[in-house]
JSON list of C-alpha atoms in Angstrom, two decimals:
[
{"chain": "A", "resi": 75, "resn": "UNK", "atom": "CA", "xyz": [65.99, -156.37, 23.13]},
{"chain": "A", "resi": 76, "resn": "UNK", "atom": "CA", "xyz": [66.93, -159.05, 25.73]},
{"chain": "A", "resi": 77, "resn": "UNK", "atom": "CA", "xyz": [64.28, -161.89, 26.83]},
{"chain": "A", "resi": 78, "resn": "UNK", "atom": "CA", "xyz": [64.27, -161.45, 30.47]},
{"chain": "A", "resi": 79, "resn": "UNK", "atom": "CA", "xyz": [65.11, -157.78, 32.36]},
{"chain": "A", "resi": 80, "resn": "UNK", "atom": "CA", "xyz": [68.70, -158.44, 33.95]},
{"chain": "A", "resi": 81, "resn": "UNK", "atom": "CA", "xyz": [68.54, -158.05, 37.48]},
{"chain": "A", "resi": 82, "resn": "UNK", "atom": "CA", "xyz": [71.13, -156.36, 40.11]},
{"chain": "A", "resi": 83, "resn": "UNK", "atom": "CA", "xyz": [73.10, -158.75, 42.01]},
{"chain": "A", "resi": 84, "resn": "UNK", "atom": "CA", "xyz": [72.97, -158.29, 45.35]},
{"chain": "A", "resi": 85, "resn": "UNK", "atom": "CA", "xyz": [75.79, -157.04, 47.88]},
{"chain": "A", "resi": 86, "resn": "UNK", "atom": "CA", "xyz": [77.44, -153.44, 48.04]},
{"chain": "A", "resi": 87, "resn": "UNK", "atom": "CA", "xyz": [75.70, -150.54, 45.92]},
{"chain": "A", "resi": 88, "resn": "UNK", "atom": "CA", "xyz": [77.12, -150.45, 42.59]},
{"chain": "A", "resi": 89, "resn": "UNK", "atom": "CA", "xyz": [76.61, -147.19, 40.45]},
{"chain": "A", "resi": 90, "resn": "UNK", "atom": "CA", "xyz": [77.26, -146.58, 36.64]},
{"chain": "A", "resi": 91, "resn": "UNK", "atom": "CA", "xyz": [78.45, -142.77, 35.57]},
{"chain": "A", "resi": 92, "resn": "UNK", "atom": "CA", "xyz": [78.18, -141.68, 32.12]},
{"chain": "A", "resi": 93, "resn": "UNK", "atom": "CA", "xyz": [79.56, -138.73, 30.30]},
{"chain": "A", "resi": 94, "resn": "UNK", "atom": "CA", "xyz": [77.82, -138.76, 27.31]},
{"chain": "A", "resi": 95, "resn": "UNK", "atom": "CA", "xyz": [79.83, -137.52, 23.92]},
{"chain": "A", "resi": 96, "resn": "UNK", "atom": "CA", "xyz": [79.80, -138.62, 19.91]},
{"chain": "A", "resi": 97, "resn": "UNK", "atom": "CA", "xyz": [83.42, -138.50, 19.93]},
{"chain": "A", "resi": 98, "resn": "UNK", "atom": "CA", "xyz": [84.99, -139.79, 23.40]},
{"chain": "A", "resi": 99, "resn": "UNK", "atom": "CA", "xyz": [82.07, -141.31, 25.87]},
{"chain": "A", "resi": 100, "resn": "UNK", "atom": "CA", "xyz": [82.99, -141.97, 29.13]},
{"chain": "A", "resi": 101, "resn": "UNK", "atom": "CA", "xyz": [82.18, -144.50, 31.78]},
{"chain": "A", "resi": 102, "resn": "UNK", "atom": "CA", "xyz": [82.80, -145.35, 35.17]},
{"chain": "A", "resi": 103, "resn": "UNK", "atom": "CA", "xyz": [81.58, -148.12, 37.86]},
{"chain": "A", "resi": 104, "resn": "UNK", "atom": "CA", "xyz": [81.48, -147.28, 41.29]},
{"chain": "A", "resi": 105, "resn": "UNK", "atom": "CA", "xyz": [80.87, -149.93, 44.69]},
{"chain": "A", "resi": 106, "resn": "UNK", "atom": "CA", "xyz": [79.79, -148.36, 47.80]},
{"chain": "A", "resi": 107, "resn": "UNK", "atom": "CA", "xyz": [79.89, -150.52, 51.01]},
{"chain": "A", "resi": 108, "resn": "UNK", "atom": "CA", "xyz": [80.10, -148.92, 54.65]},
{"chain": "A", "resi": 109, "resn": "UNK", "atom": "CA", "xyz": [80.48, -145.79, 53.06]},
{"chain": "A", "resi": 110, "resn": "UNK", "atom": "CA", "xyz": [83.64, -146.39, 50.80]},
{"chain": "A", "resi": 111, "resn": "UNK", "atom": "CA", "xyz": [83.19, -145.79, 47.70]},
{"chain": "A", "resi": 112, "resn": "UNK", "atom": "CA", "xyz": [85.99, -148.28, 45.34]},
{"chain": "A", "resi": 113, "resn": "UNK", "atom": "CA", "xyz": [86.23, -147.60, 41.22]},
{"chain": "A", "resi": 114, "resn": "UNK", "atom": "CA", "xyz": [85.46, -151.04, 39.88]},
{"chain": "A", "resi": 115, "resn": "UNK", "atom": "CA", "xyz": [85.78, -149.77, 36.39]},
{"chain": "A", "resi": 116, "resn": "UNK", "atom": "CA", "xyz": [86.76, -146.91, 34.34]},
{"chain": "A", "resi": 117, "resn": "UNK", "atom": "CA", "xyz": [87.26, -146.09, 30.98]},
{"chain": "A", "resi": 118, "resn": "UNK", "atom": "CA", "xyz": [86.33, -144.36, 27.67]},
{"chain": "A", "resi": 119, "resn": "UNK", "atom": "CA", "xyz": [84.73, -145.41, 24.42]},
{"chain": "A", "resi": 120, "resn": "UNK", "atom": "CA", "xyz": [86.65, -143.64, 21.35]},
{"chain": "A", "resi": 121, "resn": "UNK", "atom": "CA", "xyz": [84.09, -142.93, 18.36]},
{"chain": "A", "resi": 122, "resn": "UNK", "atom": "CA", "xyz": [86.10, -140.25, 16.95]},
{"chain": "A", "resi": 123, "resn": "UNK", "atom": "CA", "xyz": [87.43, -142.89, 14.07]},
{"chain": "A", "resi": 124, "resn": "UNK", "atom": "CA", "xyz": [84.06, -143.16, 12.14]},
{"chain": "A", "resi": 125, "resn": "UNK", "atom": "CA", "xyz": [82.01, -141.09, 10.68]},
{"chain": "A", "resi": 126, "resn": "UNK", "atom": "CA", "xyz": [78.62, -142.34, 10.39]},
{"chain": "A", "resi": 127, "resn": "UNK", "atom": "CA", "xyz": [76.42, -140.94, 13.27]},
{"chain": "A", "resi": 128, "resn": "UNK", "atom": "CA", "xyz": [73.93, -143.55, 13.36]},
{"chain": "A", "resi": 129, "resn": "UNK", "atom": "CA", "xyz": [77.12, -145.97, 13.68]},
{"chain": "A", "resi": 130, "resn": "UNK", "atom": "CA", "xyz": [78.17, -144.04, 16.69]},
{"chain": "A", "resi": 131, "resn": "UNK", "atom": "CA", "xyz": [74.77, -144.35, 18.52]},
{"chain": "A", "resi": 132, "resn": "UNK", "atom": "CA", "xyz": [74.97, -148.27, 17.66]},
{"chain": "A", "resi": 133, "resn": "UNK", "atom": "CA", "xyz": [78.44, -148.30, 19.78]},
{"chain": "A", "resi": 134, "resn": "UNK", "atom": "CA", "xyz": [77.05, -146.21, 22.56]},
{"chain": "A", "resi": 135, "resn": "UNK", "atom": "CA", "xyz": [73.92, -148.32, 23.18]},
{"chain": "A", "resi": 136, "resn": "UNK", "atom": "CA", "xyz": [75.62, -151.82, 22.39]},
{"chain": "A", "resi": 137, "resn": "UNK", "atom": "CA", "xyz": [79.03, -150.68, 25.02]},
{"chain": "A", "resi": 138, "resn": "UNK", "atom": "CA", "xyz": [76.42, -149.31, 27.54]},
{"chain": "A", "resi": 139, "resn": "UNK", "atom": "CA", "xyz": [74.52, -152.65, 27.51]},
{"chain": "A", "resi": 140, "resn": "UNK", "atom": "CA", "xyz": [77.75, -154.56, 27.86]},
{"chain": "A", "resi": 141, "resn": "UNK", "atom": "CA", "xyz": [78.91, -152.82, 30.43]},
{"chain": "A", "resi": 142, "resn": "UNK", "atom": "CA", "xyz": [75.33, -152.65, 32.67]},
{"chain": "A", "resi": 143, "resn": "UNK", "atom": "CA", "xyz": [75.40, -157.01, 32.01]},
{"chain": "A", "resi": 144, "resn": "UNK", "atom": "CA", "xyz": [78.69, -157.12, 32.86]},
{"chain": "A", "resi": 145, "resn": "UNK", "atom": "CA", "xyz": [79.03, -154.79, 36.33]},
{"chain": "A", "resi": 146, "resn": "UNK", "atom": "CA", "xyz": [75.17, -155.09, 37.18]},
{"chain": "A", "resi": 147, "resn": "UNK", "atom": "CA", "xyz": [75.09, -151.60, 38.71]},
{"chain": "A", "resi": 148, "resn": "UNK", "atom": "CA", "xyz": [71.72, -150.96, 40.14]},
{"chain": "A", "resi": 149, "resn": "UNK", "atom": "CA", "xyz": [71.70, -147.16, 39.11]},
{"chain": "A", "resi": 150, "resn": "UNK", "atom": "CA", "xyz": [72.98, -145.17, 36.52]},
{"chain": "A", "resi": 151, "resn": "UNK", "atom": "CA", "xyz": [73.83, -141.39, 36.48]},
{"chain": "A", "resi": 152, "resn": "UNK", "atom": "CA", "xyz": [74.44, -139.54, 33.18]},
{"chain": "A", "resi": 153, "resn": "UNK", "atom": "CA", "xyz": [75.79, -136.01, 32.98]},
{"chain": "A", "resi": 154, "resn": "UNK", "atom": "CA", "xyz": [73.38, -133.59, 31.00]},
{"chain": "A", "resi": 155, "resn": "UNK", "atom": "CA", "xyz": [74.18, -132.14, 27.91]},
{"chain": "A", "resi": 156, "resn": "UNK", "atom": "CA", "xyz": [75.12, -128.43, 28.69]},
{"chain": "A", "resi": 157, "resn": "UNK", "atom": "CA", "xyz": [74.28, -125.25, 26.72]},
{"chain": "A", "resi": 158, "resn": "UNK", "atom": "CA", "xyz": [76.51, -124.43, 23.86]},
{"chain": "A", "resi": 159, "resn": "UNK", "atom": "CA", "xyz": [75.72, -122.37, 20.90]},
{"chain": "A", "resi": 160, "resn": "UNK", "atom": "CA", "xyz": [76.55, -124.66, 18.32]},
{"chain": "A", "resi": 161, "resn": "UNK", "atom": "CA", "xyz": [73.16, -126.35, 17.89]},
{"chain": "A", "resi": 162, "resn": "UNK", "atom": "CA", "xyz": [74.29, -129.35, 15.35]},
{"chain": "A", "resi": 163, "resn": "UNK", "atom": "CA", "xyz": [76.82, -130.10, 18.37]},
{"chain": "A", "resi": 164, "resn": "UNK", "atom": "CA", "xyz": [73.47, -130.02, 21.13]},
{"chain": "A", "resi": 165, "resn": "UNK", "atom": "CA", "xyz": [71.74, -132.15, 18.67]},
{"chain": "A", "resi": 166, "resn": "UNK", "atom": "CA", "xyz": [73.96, -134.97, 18.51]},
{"chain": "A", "resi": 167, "resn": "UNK", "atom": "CA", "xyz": [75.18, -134.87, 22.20]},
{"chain": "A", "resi": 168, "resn": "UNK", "atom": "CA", "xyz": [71.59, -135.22, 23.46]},
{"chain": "A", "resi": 169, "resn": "UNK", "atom": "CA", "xyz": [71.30, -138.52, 21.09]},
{"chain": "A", "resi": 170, "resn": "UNK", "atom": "CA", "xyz": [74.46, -139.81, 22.19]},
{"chain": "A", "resi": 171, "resn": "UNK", "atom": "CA", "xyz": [72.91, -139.28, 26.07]},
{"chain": "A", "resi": 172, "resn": "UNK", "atom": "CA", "xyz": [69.39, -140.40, 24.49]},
{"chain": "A", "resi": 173, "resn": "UNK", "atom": "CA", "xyz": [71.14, -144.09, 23.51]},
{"chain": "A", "resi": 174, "resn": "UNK", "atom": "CA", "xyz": [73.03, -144.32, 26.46]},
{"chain": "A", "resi": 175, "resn": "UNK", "atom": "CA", "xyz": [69.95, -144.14, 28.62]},
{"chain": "A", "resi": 176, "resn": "UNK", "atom": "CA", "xyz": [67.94, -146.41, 26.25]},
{"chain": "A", "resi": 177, "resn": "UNK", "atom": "CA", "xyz": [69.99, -148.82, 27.20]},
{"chain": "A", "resi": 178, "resn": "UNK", "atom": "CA", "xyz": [69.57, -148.61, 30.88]},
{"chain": "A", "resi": 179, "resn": "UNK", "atom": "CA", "xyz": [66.06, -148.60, 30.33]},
{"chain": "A", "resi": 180, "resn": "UNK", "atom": "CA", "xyz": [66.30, -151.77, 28.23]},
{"chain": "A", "resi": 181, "resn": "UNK", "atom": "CA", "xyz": [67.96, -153.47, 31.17]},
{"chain": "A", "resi": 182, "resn": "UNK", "atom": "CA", "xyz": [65.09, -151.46, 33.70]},
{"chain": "A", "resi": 183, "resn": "UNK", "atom": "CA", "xyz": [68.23, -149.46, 35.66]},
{"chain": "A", "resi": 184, "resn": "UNK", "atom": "CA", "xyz": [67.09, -146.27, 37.32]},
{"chain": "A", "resi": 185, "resn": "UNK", "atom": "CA", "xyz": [68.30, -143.22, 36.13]},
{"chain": "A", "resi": 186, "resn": "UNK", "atom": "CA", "xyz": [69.28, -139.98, 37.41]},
{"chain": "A", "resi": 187, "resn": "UNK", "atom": "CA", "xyz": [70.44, -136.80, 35.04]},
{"chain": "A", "resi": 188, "resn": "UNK", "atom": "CA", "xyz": [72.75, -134.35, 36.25]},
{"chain": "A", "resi": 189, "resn": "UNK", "atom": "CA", "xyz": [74.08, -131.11, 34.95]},
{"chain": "A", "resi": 190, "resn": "UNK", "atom": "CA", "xyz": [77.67, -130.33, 34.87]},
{"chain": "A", "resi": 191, "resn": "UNK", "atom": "CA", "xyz": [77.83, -127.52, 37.00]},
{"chain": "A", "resi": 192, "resn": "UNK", "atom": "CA", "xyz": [75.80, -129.87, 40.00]},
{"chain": "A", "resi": 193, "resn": "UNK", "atom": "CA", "xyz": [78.41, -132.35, 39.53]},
{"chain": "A", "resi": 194, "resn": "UNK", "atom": "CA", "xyz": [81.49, -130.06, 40.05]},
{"chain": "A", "resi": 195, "resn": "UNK", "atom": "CA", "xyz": [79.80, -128.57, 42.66]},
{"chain": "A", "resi": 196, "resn": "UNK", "atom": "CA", "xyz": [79.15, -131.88, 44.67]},
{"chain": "A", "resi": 197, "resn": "UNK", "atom": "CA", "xyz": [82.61, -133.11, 44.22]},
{"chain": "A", "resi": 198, "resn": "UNK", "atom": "CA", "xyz": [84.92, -130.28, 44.44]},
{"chain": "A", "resi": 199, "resn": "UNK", "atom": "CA", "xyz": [82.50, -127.63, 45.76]},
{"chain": "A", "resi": 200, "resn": "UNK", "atom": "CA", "xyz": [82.82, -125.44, 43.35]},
{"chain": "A", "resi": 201, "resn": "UNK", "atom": "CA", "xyz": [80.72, -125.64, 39.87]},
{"chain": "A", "resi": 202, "resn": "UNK", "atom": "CA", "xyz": [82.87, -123.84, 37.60]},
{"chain": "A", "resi": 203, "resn": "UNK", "atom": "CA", "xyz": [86.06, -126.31, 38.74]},
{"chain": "A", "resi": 204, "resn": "UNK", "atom": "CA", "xyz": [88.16, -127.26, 35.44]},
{"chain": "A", "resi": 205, "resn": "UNK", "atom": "CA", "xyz": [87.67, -130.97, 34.52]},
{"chain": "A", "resi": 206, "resn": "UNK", "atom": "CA", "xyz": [91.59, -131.22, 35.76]},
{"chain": "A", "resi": 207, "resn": "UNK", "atom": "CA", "xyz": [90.37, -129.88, 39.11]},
{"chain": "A", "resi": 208, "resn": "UNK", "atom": "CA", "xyz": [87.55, -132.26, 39.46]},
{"chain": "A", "resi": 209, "resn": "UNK", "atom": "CA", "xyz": [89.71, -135.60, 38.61]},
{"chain": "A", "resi": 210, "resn": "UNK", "atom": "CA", "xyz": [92.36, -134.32, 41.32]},
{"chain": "A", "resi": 211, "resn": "UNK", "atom": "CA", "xyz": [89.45, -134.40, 43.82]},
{"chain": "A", "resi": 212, "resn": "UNK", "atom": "CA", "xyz": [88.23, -137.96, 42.78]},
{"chain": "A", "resi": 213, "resn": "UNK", "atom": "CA", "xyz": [91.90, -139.39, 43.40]},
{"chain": "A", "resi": 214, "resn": "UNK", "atom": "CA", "xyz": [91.84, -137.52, 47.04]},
{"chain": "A", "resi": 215, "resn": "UNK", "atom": "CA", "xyz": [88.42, -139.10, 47.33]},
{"chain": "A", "resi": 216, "resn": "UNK", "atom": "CA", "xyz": [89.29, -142.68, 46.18]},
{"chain": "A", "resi": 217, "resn": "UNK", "atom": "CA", "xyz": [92.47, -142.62, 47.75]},
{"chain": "A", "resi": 218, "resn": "UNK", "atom": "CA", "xyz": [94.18, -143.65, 44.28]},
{"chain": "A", "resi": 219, "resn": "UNK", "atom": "CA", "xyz": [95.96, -142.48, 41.15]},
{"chain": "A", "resi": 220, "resn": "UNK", "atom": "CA", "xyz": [93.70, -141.81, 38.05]},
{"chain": "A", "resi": 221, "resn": "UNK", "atom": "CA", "xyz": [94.47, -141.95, 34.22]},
{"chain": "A", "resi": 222, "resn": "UNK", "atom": "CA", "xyz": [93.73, -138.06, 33.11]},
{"chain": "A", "resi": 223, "resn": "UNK", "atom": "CA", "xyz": [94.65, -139.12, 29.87]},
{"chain": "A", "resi": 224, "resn": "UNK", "atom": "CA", "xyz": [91.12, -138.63, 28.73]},
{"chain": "A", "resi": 225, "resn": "UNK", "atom": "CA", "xyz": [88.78, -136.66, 31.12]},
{"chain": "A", "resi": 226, "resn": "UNK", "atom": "CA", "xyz": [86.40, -137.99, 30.08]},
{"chain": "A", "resi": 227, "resn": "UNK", "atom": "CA", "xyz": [86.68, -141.08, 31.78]},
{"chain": "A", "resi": 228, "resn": "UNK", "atom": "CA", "xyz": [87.13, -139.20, 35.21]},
{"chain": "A", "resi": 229, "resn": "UNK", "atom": "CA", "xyz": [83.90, -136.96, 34.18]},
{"chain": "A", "resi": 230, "resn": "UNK", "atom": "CA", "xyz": [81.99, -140.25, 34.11]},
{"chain": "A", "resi": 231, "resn": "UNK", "atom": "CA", "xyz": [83.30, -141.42, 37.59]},
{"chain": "A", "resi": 232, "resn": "UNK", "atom": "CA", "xyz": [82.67, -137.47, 39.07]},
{"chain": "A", "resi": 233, "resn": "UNK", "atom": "CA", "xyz": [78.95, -138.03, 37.98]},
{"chain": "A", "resi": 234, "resn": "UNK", "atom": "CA", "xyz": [78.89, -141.77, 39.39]},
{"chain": "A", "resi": 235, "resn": "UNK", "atom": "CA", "xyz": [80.22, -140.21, 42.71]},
{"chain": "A", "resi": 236, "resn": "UNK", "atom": "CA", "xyz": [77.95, -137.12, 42.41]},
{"chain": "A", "resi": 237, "resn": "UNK", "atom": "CA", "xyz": [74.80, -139.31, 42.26]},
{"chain": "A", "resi": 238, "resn": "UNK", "atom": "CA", "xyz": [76.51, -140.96, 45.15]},
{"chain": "A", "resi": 239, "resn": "UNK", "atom": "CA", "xyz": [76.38, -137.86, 47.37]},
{"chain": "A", "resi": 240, "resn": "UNK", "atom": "CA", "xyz": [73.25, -136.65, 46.18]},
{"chain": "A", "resi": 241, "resn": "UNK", "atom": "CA", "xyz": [71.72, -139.83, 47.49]},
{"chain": "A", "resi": 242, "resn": "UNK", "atom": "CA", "xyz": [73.19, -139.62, 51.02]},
{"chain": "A", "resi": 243, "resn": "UNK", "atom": "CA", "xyz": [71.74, -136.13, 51.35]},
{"chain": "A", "resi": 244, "resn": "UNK", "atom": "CA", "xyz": [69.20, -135.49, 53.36]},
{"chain": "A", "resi": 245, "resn": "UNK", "atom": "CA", "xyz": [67.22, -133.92, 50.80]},
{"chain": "A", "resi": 246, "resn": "UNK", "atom": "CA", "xyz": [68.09, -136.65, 48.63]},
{"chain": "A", "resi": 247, "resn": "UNK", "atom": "CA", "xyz": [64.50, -138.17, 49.88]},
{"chain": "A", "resi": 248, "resn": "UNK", "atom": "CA", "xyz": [62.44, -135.14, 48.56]},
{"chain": "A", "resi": 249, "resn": "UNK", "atom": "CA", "xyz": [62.87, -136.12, 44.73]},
{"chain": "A", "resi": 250, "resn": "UNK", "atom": "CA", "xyz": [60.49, -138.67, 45.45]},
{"chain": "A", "resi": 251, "resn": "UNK", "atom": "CA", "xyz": [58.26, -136.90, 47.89]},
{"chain": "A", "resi": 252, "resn": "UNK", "atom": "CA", "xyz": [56.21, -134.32, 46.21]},
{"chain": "A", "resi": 253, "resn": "UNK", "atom": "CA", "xyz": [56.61, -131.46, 48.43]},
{"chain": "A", "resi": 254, "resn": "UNK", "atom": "CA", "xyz": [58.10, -130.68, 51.80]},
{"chain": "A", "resi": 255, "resn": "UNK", "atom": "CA", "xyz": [55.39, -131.84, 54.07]},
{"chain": "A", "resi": 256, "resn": "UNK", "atom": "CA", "xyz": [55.42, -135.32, 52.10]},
{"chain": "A", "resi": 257, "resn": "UNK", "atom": "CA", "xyz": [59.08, -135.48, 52.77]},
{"chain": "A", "resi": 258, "resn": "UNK", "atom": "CA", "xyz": [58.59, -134.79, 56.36]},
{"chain": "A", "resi": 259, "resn": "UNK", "atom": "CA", "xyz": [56.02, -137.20, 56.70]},
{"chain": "A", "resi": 260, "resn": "UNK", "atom": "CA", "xyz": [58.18, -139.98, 55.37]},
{"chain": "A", "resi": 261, "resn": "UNK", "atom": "CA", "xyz": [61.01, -138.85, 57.29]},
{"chain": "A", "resi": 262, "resn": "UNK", "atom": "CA", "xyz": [60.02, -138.18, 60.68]},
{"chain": "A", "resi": 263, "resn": "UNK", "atom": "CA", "xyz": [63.58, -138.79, 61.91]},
{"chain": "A", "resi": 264, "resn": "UNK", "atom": "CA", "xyz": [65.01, -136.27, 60.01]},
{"chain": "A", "resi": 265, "resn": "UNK", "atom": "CA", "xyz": [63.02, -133.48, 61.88]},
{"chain": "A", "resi": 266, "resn": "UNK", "atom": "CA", "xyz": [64.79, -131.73, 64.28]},
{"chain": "A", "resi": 267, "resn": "UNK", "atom": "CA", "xyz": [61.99, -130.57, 67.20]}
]
């Protein structure tokens, strides 16, 4: 555990994605300033070489940490695991996600979970889109060419961007509110009359 709680350095919004996995983990760093958002880094972490589990969730957490001390982001959004009926498989992608976000904590980054379906649907519009489909709408939205080579990698930038979005919303607000009237409240200028 680190002596002093790393802080965010200041300047343009920077964002850490996660798509959490055992085997292949993804990452991505976003920076958003005037509205653009810019991939400052993307990439995967293999873990399909070894075979110890507890090794694996040694990698995550120590690449997580190294990555959150290296880009500073000051939030981090991690895809939740999704339903699958192969429970052993739920098991260890939950720890995997688990690690990842002890990490963050470690380093006192926000976190925000999102489900797969939620992040499809905010950046293609459509929740069932193919993982293909989604990192074909992240190059139109970044104006750039991505890697597919593992999708991973373009997973973790979908939920950066996702988190992204979901923030700009205008609804975005309630998650801290408690209920509508709360919302309103703190938002007066958001009230059409």
């Amino acid at each position: 555990m680190p002596e002093e709680i790393i802080q965010s350095k200041p300047g343009p919004l920077r964002i850490l994605g996660v798509d959490p996995g055992t085997n292949v983990l993804g990452y991505a760093v976003i920076e958003i300033e005037q509205k653009q958002i810019k991939a400052i880094k993307i990439g995967v972490l293999i873990l399909s070489h070894l075979e110890d589990h507890p090794e694996k969730l040694k990698r995550i957490f120590q690449r997580t940490s190294e990555i959150i001390l290296q880009y500073r982001p000051h939030e981090m959004a991690i895809e939740a695991p999704f339903y699958a009926k192969n429970v052993q498989a739920m098991l260890k992608l939950g720890r995997a996600q688990g690690v990842a976000i002890a990490a963050a904590v470690v380093q006192n980054l926000p976190i925000t979970e999102y489900s797969p379906k939620k992040v499809k649907q905010s950046v293609t519009g459509n929740g069932n889109a193919s993982k293909e489909q989604v990192a074909a709408m992240l190059a139109q939205i970044l104006k750039t060419t991505l890697d597919t080579e593992y999708l991973d990698a373009t997973d973790a930038l979908a939920v950066a961007v996702c988190h992204h979005y979901q923030a700009g919303s205008p609804l975005s607000g309630l998650g801290k509110a408690k209920d509508w009237k709360s919302f309103i409240s703190a938002n007066p200028d958001k009230v059409k009359k």
